[in-house]
Amino acid sequence: MTARQVQVTAWCMVGLSIVMRGVIIFSGGFYWDDFILQGRAARLPLDVDFVTYSHDGHLMPAAMVLSWATERLAPLEFWLPALEMLLGQLALGVAGWWLLRRVFSARPLVLVPLAYFLFTGLTLPGNTWWASALNAIPLQVAMVVATAGLYGYLHGRRPWRQATLVVGSVVVGLAFFEKSVVMLPWLLVAAWMFAPNARPWPFLRDQWQRARWLWLALALVVGGYFWWFSTKETRELSNRR
């Protein structure tokens, strides 16, 4: 297969996966936490308390904003959450193909991991449950885009733009889901896999020389978020007592 044929096949696979997921999504409905989110959005104003509310231990300000807007635009109507999930899956599929093409180029074998990514249960929670999708899909998209940006950064492709892409993706992921803090260790693992020399000291020396400002920025963002989250949870726990 030529590179063009691989790309056409890949886009067809992304399209087919969206059709399949669309059938699954639009045949479903609201479930459990979906009603809790819709209920809070229906009776509360969009303010700081609403946005920073800890839902079942999860801090997800951007997801709260989206749930509030969804309820106000289509109260207890499933078509809008379903559309949001489908668009999120589309963004995830496109991002996944972009990452694979950037790292491995448009070669036939790259279609194998793409098929696994698109047609298995890897992203299933965000395909059947809206409350889960509000967290899972942004985290997954952010992780994929940040990984692609890190690869570009370490290979000298417009470093400032790639660094902005990495840090921005982490910020967006954290805005939707506190578990996005796992992106920092994941990016370290990804950098190790991309490294020309994977031995510990050469790898660390290379990262310090080439990417120390990127890692410092990521540590500052994730560390600041973790501090805010932990102090907020501690404060709420003390208030309950």
Tab-separated table of C-alpha atoms in Angstrom, residues 69-230:
chain	number	residue	atom	x	y	z
A	69	ALA	CA	-24.813	24.171	29.640
A	70	THR	CA	-26.179	20.819	28.430
A	71	GLU	CA	-29.011	20.831	30.951
A	72	ARG	CA	-29.952	24.418	30.132
A	73	LEU	CA	-29.949	23.793	26.378
A	74	ALA	CA	-31.701	20.398	26.416
A	75	PRO	CA	-33.040	19.519	29.882
A	76	LEU	CA	-33.287	15.745	30.325
A	77	GLU	CA	-33.026	15.232	26.564
A	78	PHE	CA	-30.448	12.632	25.639
A	79	TRP	CA	-29.694	13.757	22.082
A	80	LEU	CA	-27.308	16.523	23.168
A	81	PRO	CA	-25.212	14.398	25.590
A	82	ALA	CA	-25.164	11.680	22.902
A	83	LEU	CA	-23.896	14.189	20.356
A	84	GLU	CA	-21.241	15.379	22.811
A	85	MET	CA	-20.051	11.810	23.344
A	86	LEU	CA	-19.960	11.153	19.609
A	87	LEU	CA	-17.992	14.334	18.885
A	88	GLY	CA	-15.612	13.423	21.691
A	89	GLN	CA	-15.073	9.977	20.186
A	90	LEU	CA	-14.451	11.598	16.804
A	91	ALA	CA	-11.835	13.902	18.315
A	92	LEU	CA	-10.234	10.900	20.034
A	93	GLY	CA	-10.140	8.857	16.818
A	94	VAL	CA	-8.601	11.718	14.830
A	95	ALA	CA	-6.055	12.384	17.585
A	96	GLY	CA	-5.145	8.698	17.748
A	97	TRP	CA	-4.509	8.516	14.014
A	98	TRP	CA	-2.507	11.758	14.139
A	99	LEU	CA	-0.272	10.365	16.901
A	100	LEU	CA	0.337	7.065	15.113
A	101	ARG	CA	1.074	8.787	11.821
A	102	ARG	CA	3.455	11.243	13.493
A	103	VAL	CA	5.413	8.529	15.280
A	104	PHE	CA	5.360	5.700	12.723
A	105	SER	CA	4.497	7.549	9.476
A	106	ALA	CA	1.803	6.339	7.054
A	107	ARG	CA	2.871	2.709	6.664
A	108	PRO	CA	0.518	-0.276	6.406
A	109	LEU	CA	1.415	-1.793	9.790
A	110	VAL	CA	0.262	1.361	11.560
A	111	LEU	CA	-3.305	0.334	10.720
A	112	VAL	CA	-3.059	-2.533	13.226
A	113	PRO	CA	-2.732	-0.399	16.394
A	114	LEU	CA	-5.219	2.062	14.908
A	115	ALA	CA	-7.783	-0.735	14.497
A	116	TYR	CA	-7.195	-1.832	18.082
A	117	PHE	CA	-7.618	1.738	19.284
A	118	LEU	CA	-10.824	2.319	17.317
A	119	PHE	CA	-12.678	-0.988	17.528
A	120	THR	CA	-11.982	-2.430	20.961
A	121	GLY	CA	-13.350	-1.565	24.389
A	122	LEU	CA	-10.370	0.671	25.184
A	123	THR	CA	-12.545	3.794	25.089
A	124	LEU	CA	-15.873	2.096	25.818
A	125	PRO	CA	-16.762	3.870	29.133
A	126	GLY	CA	-16.850	7.184	27.298
A	127	ASN	CA	-19.059	5.637	24.651
A	128	THR	CA	-21.976	4.459	26.786
A	129	TRP	CA	-22.173	6.654	29.896
A	130	TRP	CA	-22.346	10.446	29.683
A	131	ALA	CA	-21.048	11.145	33.216
A	132	SER	CA	-18.035	8.958	32.498
A	133	ALA	CA	-17.543	10.514	29.069
A	134	LEU	CA	-17.311	13.997	30.621
A	135	ASN	CA	-14.161	12.770	32.379
A	136	ALA	CA	-12.734	9.964	30.290
A	137	ILE	CA	-12.879	11.407	26.779
A	138	PRO	CA	-11.135	14.723	27.587
A	139	LEU	CA	-8.474	12.825	29.541
A	140	GLN	CA	-7.878	10.420	26.656
A	141	VAL	CA	-7.812	13.145	24.003
A	142	ALA	CA	-5.473	15.259	26.133
A	143	MET	CA	-3.146	12.315	26.722
A	144	VAL	CA	-2.960	11.425	23.023
A	145	VAL	CA	-2.417	15.027	21.893
A	146	ALA	CA	0.177	15.657	24.623
A	147	THR	CA	2.062	12.520	23.571
A	148	ALA	CA	2.097	13.666	19.938
A	149	GLY	CA	3.276	17.108	21.031
A	150	LEU	CA	6.035	15.599	23.170
A	151	TYR	CA	7.248	13.524	20.243
A	152	GLY	CA	7.367	16.625	18.062
A	153	TYR	CA	9.152	18.594	20.771
A	154	LEU	CA	11.850	15.987	21.299
A	155	HIS	CA	12.407	15.788	17.544
A	156	GLY	CA	12.855	19.530	17.138
A	157	ARG	CA	9.600	20.298	15.315
A	158	ARG	CA	8.867	23.919	16.293
A	159	PRO	CA	9.699	23.322	19.971
A	160	TRP	CA	7.725	26.237	21.428
A	161	ARG	CA	4.571	25.280	19.570
A	162	GLN	CA	4.944	21.644	20.599
A	163	ALA	CA	5.654	22.605	24.212
A	164	THR	CA	2.525	24.758	24.234
A	165	LEU	CA	0.580	21.803	22.844
A	166	VAL	CA	1.869	19.500	25.585
A	167	VAL	CA	1.286	21.882	28.495
A	168	GLY	CA	-2.056	23.061	27.096
A	169	SER	CA	-3.260	19.466	26.741
A	170	VAL	CA	-2.355	18.724	30.349
A	171	VAL	CA	-4.185	21.858	31.518
A	172	VAL	CA	-7.308	20.896	29.552
A	173	GLY	CA	-7.175	17.340	30.886
A	174	LEU	CA	-6.903	18.581	34.469
A	175	ALA	CA	-9.817	20.961	33.913
A	176	PHE	CA	-12.045	17.991	33.090
A	177	PHE	CA	-10.699	15.321	35.428
A	178	GLU	CA	-8.362	15.329	38.427
A	179	LYS	CA	-6.974	11.929	37.415
A	180	SER	CA	-5.234	13.702	34.540
A	181	VAL	CA	-2.310	14.065	36.967
A	182	VAL	CA	-1.319	10.622	35.642
A	183	MET	CA	-0.340	12.363	32.413
A	184	LEU	CA	2.940	13.540	33.933
A	185	PRO	CA	4.336	10.049	34.680
A	186	TRP	CA	2.897	8.811	31.377
A	187	LEU	CA	4.744	11.540	29.454
A	188	LEU	CA	7.963	10.570	31.222
A	189	VAL	CA	7.435	6.986	30.075
A	190	ALA	CA	6.656	8.193	26.546
A	191	ALA	CA	9.818	10.323	26.490
A	192	TRP	CA	11.818	7.280	27.577
A	193	MET	CA	10.292	5.240	24.730
A	194	PHE	CA	11.106	8.019	22.231
A	195	ALA	CA	14.670	8.407	23.529
A	196	PRO	CA	17.609	7.293	21.338
A	197	ASN	CA	19.368	5.965	24.451
A	198	ALA	CA	17.071	4.414	27.034
A	199	ARG	CA	19.710	3.830	29.713
A	200	PRO	CA	18.780	5.826	32.849
A	201	TRP	CA	21.598	8.347	33.110
A	202	PRO	CA	21.960	9.135	29.379
A	203	PHE	CA	18.175	9.490	29.193
A	204	LEU	CA	17.969	11.850	32.190
A	205	ARG	CA	20.928	13.889	30.953
A	206	ASP	CA	19.384	14.191	27.505
A	207	GLN	CA	16.020	15.285	28.932
A	208	TRP	CA	17.675	17.863	31.177
A	209	GLN	CA	19.600	19.327	28.275
A	210	ARG	CA	16.788	19.323	25.720
A	211	ALA	CA	13.531	19.556	27.626
A	212	ARG	CA	14.123	20.776	31.182
A	213	TRP	CA	11.889	23.842	30.790
A	214	LEU	CA	9.076	21.691	29.458
A	215	TRP	CA	9.332	19.262	32.374
A	216	LEU	CA	9.558	22.116	34.871
A	217	ALA	CA	6.429	23.708	33.399
A	218	LEU	CA	4.570	20.383	33.563
A	219	ALA	CA	5.717	19.778	37.145
A	220	LEU	CA	4.534	23.273	38.104
A	221	VAL	CA	1.100	22.784	36.508
A	222	VAL	CA	0.508	19.279	37.874
A	223	GLY	CA	2.033	20.065	41.282
A	224	GLY	CA	-0.061	23.221	41.650
A	225	TYR	CA	-3.212	21.371	40.680
A	226	PHE	CA	-2.451	18.510	43.069
A	227	TRP	CA	-1.889	20.991	45.916
A	228	TRP	CA	-5.174	22.766	45.150
A	229	PHE	CA	-7.097	19.489	44.921
A	230	SER	CA	-5.652	18.036	48.134
